[in-house]
Coordinates of C-alpha atoms in Angstrom, one line a residue:
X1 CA -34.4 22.6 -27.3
X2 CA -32.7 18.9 -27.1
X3 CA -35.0 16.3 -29.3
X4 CA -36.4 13.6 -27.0
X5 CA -35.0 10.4 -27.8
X6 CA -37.1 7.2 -27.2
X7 CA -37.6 5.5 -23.6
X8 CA -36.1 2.2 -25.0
X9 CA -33.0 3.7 -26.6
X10 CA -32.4 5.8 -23.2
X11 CA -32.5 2.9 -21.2
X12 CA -29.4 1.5 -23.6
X13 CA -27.7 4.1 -24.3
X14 CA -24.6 4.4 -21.1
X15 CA -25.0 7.4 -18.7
X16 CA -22.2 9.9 -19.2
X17 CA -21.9 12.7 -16.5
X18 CA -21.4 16.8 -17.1
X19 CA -18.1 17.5 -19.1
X20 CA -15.0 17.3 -17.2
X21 CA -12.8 19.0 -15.4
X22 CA -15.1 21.2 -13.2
X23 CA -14.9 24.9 -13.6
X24 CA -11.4 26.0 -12.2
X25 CA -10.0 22.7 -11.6
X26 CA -6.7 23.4 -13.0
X27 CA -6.6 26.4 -10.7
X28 CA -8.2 24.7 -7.7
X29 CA -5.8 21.6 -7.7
X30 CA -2.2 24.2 -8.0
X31 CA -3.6 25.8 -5.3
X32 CA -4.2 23.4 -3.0
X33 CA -1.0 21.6 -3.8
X34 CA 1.2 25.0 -2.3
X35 CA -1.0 25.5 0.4
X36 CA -0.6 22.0 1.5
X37 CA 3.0 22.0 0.6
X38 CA 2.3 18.7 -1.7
X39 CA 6.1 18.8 -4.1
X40 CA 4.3 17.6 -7.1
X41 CA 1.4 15.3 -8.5
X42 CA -0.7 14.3 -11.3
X43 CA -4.5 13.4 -11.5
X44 CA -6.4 11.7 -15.0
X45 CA -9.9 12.0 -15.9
X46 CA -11.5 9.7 -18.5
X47 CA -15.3 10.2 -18.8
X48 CA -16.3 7.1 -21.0
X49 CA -13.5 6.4 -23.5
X50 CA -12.5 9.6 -24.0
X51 CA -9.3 11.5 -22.0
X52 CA -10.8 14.7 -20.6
X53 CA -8.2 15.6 -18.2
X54 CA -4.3 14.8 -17.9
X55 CA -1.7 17.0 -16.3
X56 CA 0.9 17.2 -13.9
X57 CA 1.2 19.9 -10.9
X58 CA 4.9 20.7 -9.4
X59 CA 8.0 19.3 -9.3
X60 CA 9.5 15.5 -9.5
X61 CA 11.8 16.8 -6.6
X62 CA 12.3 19.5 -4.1
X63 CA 15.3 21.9 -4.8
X64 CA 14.9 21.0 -8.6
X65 CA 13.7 22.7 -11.3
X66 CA 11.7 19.6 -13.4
X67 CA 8.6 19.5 -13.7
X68 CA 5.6 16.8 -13.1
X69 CA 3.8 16.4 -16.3
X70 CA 1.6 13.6 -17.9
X71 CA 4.3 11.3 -18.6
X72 CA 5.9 11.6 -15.3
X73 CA 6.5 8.3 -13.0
X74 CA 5.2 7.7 -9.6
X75 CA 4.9 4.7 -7.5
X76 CA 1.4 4.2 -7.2
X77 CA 1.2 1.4 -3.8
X78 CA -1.4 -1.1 -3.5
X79 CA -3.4 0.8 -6.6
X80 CA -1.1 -2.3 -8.4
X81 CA -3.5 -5.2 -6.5
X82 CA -5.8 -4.8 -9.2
X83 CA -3.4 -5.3 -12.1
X84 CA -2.0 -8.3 -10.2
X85 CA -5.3 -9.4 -10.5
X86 CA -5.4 -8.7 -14.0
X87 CA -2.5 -10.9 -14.8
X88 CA -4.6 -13.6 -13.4
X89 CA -7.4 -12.8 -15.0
X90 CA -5.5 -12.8 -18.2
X91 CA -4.5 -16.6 -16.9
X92 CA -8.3 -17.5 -15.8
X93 CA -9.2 -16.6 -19.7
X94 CA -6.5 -18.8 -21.2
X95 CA -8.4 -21.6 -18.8
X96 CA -4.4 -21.6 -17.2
X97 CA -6.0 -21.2 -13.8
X98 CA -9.1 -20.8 -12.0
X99 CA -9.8 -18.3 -9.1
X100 CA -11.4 -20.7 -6.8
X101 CA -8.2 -23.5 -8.0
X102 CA -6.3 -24.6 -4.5
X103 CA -2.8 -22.6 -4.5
X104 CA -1.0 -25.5 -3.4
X105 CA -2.1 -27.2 -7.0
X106 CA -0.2 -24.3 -8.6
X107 CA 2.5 -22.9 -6.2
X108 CA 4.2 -26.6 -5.2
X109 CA 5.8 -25.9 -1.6
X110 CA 3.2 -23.3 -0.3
X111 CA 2.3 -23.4 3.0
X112 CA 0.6 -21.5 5.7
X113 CA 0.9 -21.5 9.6
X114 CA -1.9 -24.3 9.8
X115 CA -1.7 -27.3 7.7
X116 CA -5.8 -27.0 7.2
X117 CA -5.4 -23.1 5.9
X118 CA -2.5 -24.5 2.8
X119 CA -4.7 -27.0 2.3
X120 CA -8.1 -24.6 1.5
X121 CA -6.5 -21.6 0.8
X122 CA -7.4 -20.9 -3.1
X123 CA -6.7 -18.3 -5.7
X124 CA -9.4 -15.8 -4.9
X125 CA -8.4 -16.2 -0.6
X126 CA -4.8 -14.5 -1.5
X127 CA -6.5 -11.5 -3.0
X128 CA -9.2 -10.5 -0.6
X129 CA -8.0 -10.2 3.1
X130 CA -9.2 -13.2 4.7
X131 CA -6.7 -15.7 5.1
X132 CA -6.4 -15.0 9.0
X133 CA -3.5 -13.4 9.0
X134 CA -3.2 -10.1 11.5
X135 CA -3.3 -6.6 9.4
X136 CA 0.3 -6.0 7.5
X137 CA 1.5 -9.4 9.0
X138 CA 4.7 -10.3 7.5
X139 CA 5.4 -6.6 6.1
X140 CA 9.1 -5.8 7.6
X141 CA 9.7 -8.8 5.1
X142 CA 10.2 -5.8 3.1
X143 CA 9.7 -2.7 4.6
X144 CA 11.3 -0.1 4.2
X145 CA 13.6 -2.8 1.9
X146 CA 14.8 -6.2 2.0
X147 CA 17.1 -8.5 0.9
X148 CA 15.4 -11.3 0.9
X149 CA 13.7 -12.8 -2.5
X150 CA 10.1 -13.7 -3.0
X151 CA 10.4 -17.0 -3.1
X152 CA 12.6 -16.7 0.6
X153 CA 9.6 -14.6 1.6
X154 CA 6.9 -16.8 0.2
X155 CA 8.9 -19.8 2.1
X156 CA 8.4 -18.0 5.5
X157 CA 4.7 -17.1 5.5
X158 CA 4.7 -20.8 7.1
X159 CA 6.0 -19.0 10.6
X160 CA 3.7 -16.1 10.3
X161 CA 0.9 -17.0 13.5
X162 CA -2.6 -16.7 12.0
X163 CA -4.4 -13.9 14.4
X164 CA -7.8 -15.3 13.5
X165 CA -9.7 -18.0 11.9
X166 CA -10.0 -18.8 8.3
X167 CA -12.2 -16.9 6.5
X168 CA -13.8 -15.5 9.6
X169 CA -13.1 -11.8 8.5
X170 CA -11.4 -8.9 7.1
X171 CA -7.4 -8.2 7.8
X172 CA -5.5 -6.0 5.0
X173 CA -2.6 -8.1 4.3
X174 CA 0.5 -7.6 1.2
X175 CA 2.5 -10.6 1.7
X176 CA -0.2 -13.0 0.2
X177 CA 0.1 -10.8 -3.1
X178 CA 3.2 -12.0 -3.0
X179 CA 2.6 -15.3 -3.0
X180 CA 0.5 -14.6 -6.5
X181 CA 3.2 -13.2 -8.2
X182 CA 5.5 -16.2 -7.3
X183 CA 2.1 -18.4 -8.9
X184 CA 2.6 -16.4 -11.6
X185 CA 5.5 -17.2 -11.9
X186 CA 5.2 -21.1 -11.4
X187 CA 2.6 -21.2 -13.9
X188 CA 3.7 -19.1 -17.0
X189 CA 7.9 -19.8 -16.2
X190 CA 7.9 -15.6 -16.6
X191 CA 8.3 -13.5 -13.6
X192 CA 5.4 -11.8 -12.4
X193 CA 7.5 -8.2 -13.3
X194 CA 7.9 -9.8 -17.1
X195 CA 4.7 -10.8 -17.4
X196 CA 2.7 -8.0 -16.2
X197 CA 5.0 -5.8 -18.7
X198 CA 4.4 -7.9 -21.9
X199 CA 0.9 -9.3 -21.3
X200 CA -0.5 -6.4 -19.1
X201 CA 1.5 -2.9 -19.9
X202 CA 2.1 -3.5 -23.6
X203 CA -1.4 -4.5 -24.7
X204 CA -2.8 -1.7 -22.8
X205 CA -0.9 0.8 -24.7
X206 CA 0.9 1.8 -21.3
X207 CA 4.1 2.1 -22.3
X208 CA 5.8 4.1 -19.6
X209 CA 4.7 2.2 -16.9
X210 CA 7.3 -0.1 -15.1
X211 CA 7.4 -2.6 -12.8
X212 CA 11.0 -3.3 -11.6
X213 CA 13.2 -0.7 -9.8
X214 CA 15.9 -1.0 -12.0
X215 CA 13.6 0.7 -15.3
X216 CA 12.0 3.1 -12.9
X217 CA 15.2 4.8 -11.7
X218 CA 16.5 4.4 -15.5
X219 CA 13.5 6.7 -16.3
X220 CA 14.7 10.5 -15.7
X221 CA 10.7 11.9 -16.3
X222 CA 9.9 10.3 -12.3
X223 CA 8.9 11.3 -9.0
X224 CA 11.4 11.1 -6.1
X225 CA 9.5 10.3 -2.7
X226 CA 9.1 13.4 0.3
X227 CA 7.7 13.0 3.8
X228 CA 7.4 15.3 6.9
X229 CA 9.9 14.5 9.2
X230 CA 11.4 16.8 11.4
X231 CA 8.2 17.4 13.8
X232 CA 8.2 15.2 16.3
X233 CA 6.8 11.8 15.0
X234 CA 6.6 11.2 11.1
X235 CA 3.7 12.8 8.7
X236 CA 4.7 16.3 11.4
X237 CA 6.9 19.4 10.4
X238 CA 8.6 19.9 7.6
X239 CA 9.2 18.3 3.7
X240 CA 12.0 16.5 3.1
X241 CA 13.5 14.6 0.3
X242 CA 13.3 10.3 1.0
X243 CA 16.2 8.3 -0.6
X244 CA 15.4 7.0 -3.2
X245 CA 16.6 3.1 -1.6
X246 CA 13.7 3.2 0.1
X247 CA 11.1 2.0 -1.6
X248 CA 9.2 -1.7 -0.7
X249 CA 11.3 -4.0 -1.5
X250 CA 11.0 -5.7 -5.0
X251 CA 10.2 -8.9 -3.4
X252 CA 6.6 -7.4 -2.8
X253 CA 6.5 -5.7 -5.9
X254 CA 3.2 -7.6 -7.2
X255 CA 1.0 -6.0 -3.8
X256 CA 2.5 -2.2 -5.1
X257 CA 5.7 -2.2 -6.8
X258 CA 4.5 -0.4 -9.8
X259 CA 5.6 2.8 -11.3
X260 CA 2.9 4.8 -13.9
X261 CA 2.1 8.0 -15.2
X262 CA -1.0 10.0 -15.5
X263 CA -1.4 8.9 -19.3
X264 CA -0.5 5.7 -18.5
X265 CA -3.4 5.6 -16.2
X266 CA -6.0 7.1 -18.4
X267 CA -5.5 4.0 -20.9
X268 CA -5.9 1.4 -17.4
X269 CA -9.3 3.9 -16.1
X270 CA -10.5 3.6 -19.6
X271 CA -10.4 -0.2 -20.1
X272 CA -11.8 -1.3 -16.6
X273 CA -14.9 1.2 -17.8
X274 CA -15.0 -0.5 -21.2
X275 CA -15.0 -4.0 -19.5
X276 CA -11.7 -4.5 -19.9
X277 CA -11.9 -3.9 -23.6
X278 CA -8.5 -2.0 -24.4
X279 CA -8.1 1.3 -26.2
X280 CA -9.2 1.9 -29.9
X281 CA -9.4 -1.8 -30.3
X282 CA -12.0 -4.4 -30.5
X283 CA -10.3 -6.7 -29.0
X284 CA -9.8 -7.2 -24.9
X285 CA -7.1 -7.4 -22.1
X286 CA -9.3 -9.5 -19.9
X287 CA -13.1 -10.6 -20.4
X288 CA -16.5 -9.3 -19.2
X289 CA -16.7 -12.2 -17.3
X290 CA -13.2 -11.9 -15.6
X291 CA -14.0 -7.9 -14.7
X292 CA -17.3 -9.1 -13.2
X293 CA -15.6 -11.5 -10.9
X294 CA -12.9 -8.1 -10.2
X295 CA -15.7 -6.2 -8.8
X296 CA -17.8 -8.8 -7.1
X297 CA -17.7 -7.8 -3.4
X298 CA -15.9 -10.9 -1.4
X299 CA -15.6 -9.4 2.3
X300 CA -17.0 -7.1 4.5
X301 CA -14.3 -4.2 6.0
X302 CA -15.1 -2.8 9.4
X303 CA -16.4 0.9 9.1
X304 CA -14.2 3.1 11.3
X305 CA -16.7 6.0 12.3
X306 CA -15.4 9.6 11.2
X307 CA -16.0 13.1 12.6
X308 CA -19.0 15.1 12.2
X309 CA -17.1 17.0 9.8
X310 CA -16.4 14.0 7.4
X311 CA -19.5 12.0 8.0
X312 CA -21.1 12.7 4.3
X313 CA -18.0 10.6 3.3
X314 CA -18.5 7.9 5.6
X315 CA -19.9 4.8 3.6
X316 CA -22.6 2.5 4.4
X317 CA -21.0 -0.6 3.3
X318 CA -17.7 -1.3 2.6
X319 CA -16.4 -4.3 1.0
X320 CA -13.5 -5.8 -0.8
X321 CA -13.5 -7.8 -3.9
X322 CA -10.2 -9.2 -5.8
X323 CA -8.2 -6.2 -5.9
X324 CA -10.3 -3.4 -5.4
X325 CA -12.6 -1.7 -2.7
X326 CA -16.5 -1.5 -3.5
X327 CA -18.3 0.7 -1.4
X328 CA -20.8 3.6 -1.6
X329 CA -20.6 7.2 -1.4
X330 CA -24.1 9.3 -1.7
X331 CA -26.0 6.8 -3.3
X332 CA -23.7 5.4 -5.8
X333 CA -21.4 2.1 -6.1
X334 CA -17.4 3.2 -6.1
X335 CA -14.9 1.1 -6.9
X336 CA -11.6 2.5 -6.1
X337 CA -8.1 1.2 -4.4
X338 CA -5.1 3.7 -2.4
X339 CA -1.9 3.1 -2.8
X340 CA 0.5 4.2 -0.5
X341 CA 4.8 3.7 -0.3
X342 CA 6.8 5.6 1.5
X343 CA 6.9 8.9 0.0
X344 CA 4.4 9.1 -2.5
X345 CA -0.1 8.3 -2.5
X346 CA -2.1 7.4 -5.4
X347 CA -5.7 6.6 -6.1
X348 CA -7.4 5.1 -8.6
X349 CA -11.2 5.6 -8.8
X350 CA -14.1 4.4 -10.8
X351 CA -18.0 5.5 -11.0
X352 CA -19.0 2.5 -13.4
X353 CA -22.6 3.7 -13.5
X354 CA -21.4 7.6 -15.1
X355 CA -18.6 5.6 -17.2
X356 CA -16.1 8.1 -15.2
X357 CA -12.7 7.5 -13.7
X358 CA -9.8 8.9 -12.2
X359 CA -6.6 9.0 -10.8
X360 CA -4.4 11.0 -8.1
X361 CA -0.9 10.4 -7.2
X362 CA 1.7 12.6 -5.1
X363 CA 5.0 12.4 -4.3
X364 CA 4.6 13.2 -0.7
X365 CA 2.6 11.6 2.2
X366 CA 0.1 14.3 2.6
X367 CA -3.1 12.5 2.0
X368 CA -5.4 15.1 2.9
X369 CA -5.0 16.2 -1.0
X370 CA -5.6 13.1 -2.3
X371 CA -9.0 12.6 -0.1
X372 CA -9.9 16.1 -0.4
X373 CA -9.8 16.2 -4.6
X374 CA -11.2 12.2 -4.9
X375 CA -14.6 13.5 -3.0
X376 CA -14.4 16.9 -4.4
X377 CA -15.0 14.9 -7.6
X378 CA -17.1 12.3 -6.9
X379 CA -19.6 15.3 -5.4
X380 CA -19.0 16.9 -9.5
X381 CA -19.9 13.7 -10.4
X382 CA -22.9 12.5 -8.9
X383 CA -24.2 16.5 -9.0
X384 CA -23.9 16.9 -5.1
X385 CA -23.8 20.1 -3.7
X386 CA -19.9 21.5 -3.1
X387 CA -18.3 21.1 0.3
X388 CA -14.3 22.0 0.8
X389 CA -13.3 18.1 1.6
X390 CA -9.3 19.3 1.3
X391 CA -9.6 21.7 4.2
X392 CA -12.3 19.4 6.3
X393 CA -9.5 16.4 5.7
X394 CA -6.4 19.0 6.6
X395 CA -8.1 20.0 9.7
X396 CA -8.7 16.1 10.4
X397 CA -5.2 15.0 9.7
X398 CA -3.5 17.8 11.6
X399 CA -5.7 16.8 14.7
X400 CA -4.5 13.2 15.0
X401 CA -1.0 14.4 14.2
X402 CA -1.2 17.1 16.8
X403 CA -3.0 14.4 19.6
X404 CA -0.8 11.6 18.1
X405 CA 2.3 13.8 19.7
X406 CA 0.5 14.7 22.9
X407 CA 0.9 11.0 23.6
X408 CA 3.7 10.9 23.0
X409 CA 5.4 12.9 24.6
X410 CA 3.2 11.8 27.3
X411 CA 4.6 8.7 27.4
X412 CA 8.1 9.9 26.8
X413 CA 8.2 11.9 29.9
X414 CA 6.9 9.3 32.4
X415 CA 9.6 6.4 32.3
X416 CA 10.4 4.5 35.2
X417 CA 14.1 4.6 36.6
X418 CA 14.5 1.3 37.1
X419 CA 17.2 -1.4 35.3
X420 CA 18.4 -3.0 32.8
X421 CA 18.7 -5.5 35.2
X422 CA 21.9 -7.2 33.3
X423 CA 25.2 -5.6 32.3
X424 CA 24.6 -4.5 28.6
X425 CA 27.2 -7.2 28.2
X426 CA 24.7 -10.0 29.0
X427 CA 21.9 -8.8 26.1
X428 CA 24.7 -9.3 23.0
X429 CA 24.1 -11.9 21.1
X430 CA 22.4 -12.8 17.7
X431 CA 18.8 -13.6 18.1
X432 CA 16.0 -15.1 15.2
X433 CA 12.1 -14.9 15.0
X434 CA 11.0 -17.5 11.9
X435 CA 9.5 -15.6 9.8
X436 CA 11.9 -12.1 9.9
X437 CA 14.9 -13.8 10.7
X438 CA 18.2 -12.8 12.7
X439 CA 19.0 -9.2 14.2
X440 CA 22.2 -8.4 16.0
X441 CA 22.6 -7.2 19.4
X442 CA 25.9 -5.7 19.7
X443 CA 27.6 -3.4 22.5
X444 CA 30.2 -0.5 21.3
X445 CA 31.3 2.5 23.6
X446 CA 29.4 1.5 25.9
X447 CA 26.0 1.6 23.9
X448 CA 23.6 -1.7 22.8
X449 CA 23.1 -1.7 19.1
X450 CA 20.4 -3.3 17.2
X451 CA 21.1 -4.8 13.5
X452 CA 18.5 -6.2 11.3
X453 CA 20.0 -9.0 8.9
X454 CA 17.5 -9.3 6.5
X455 CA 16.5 -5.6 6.1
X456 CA 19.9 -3.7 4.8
X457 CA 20.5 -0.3 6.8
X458 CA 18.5 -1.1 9.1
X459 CA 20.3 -0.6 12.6
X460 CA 21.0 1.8 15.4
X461 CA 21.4 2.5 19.2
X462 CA 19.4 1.0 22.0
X463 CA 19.0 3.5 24.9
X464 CA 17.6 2.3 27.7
X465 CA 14.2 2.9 28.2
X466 CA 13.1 1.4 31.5
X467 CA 13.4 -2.1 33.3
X468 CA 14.6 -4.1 30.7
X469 CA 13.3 -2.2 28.1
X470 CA 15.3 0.3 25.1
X471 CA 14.1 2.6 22.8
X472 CA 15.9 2.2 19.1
X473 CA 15.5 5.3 16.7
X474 CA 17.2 3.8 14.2
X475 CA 20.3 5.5 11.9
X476 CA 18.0 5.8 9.2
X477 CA 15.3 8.5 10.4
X478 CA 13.1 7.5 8.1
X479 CA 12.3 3.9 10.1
X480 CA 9.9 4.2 12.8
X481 CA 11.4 4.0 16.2
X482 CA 10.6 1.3 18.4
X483 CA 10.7 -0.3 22.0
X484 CA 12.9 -3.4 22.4
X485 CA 12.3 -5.7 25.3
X486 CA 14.2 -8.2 26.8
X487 CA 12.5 -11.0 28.4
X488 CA 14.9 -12.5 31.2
X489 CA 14.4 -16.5 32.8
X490 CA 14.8 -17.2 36.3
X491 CA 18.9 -18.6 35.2
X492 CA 19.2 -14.5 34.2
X493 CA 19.6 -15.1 30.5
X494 CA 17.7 -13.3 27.8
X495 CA 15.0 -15.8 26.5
X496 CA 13.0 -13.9 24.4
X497 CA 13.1 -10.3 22.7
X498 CA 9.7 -8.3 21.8
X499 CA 9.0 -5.1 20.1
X500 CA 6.1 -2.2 19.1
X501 CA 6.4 1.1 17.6
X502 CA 7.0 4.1 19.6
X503 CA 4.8 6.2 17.7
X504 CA 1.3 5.7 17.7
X505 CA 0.6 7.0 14.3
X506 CA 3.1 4.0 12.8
X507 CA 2.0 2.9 9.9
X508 CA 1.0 -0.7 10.0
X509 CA 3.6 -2.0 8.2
X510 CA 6.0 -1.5 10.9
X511 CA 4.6 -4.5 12.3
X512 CA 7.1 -5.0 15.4
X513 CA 4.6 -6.4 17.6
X514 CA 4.3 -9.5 15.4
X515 CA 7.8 -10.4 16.1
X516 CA 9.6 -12.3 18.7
X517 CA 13.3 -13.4 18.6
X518 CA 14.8 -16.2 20.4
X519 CA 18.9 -16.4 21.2
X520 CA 20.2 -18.6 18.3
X521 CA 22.6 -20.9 20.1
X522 CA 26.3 -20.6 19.3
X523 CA 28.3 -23.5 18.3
X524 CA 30.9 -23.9 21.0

């Protein structure tokens, strides 16, 4: 029989939940990866300050014999939002900076669309969703890879059309993260990759964790990125290895470049439950005060209803603070952030009131897993009776995937027989929206082609598609196909050039229909 401890030292005393894993986890988690066909993963568990679970499932790479363990790499996505944040907090506490200090004061040369937005737009706007801008706008800036730098990128959100007003609600955006890592930059005179090594990664004790491409592919002990891709549309058929080239481009490394391992991880999990205190150390990363402004909810996200199936995971509220999501799940407050590149998912995931946290990341694009294991723990966690969330998710995703190429190849079969109403000669040229940049329209055996400058291999054939629109599926199979249009004036010249992806399960990153392209006038 357990001795009764007094009500006043309960109330003190943190609430720890049931020892983890849960019974069979090890066993559970192998299983579901081959049944899902998931290459290899890792998950971390960290119940108060202690490490109860870290391992690695698989293989870095199909047709290879290494293994994922521990200390294996993977590109965790947006899951690095909250450790930009963290570099700024680390600023806010040196009194550097302050979250609600005007960007323009600290970033000389920023600017918006609207001259009212540059002029308002502070710290905390960049880092919670509602500047305006239309979701992913401004994300072929570096998707699937670039050539352009941050500051270049930075310099071109001024061309980027807001889609609403200020402030007026909730849009998930990555290019404003780049604009703090260029502040970053302009405050401290350290890059943003520098400084998040030596002020965030070392202190923390993570000391495999990487932020620049060049030590990530240096690093044998990594994760190379898979994705479906021979089904159809992408996410459908089979696994197949991604190049490596195509991650994000570095330029937007601060909203997800970063590379980490499970143990890595467990030391990050461990300090946001501690308050940002780091490992077996008095002394902290960040203050109490700067996690407290980390978690505070800043906007409300739209609720996208789910099936009847999912619906126990459907949150009341869900909000967005600086870097992380804050939402409920069965009573209790979650704060957690997905990461997504192509090729690999990650989640990070925190139950501050049990002091638990954890992390999943793959190297594939099958996210049923990840969703299926997060609320497979969370229901350990908050004692809730079991339900089989992986298979209720699989079923989910393979629905959309499965009425996602019903349409089309709906669409694909009805196209009207009519134009291009030019010779192909007429649409060459070289043509420029502002904030992308140029693409090529060139004509060879008897074929349009389609070259985008500022994103390298990035180019293909344009078939006709109907009137004076072409479909492009693009040399690289990996980049979403897309409809090209060419607008044509009453002289019968090409004034303007529009596009949107051909599948309807795109990600919104390809976000084609935010551009439009002009002729650029030759010099005669």
């Amino acid at each position: 029989m357990k001795r009764s401890l007094p009500l006043a030292l309960l109330l003190t005393l943190p609430v720890f939940a049931a020892a983890a894993p849960p019974d069979g986890f090890e066993q559970r988690v192998e299983s579901l990866r081959k049944e899902i066909g998931v290459p290899g993963m890792s998950i971390a568990i960290v119940e108060g300050d202690k490490v109860v679970f870290a391992q690695g499932f698989g293989v870095r790479k199909l047709g290879s014999p290494e293994k994922v363990d521990a200390d294996t790499l993977f590109d965790t996505g947006s899951t690095g939002k909250a450790m930009t944040v963290a570099d700024l907090a680390i600023l806010v506490d040196q009194g550097k900076i302050g979250w609600d200090d005007k960007v323009i004061d600290r970033l000389p040369g920023f600017q918006m669309y609207d001259a009212w937005v540059t002029r308002e737009m502070t710290i905390r706007d960049l880092l919670v969703h509602r500047s305006g801008l239309g979701l992913g706008a401004g994300d072929l800036m570096f998707v699937p890879r670039t050539n352009l730098s941050r500051a270049e990128s930075v310099k071109r959100l001024r061309y980027i059309k807001p889609a609403t007003s200020f402030r007026s609600g909730f849009a998930y955006d990555n290019v404003l993260y780049m604009v703090a890592g260029q502040l970053i930059e302009a405050v401290t005179g350290e890059t943003w990759e520098h400084f998040t090594v030596e002020h965030l990664f070392k202190p923390a004790g993570m000391l495999h964790a990487v932020a620049d491409p060049e030590s990530h592919f240096a690093d044998p002990n990594r994760a190379w990125p898979h994705a479906r891709m021979n089904g159809g549309l992408r996410g459908a058929g089979d696994q197949q290895v991604l190049d490596e080239r195509d991650e994000l481009g570095r330029n937007a490394a601060p909203a997800g470049g970063l590379s980490i391992s499970a143990n890595d991880l467990s030391r990050w999990l461990r300090i946001q439950l501690a308050g940002g205190k780091l490992v077996d150390s008095d002394a902290h990363l960040f203050s109490e005060a700067a996690q407290k402004e980390m978690w505070k909810p800043m906007v409300l996200q739209p609720v996208a209803p789910r099936p009847d199936s999912l619906k126990a995971t459907q949150p009341l509220f869900d909000t967005y603070a600086l870097g992380w999501d804050v939402r409920d799940y069965r009573g209790a407050k979650i704060i957690w952030h997905g990461g997504a590149v192509f090729g690999e998912l990650t989640a990070v995931v925190l139950l501050p009131d049990k002091k638990v946290g954890f992390s999943i990341t793959i190297n594939s694009e099958d996210g049923e897993i990840i969703n299926g294991l997060m609320f497979e723990l969370l229901d350990h966690y908050l004692g809730a009776p079991g339900n089989d969330w992986p298979a209720k998710f699989r079923d989910f995703k393979k629905q959309r995937v499965a009425e996602g190429l019903k349409a089309y190849n709906a669409k694909a079969a009805t196209p009207v027989k009519v134009g291009p109403s030019l010779a192909l000669a007429h649409y060459v040229g070289t043509y420029n929206d502002p904030w992308y940049g140029n693409i090529d329209v060139g004509l060879a055996k008897g074929k349009l082609t389609i070259d985008f400058k500022s994103t390298p291999r990035m180019r293909g054939a344009l078939d006709h598609w109907q009137y004076d629109s072409f479909v492009t599926r693009f040399d690289d199979k990996t980049i979403e196909p897309a409809y090209v249009t060419f607008a044509i004036n009453a002289d019968g010249k090409v004034e303007r050039v529009t596009m949107k992806p051909v599948s309807p399960l795109a990600d919104f990153s390809y976000d084609y229909q935010d551009l439009s392209f002009t002729p650029v006038e030759t010099k005669k």
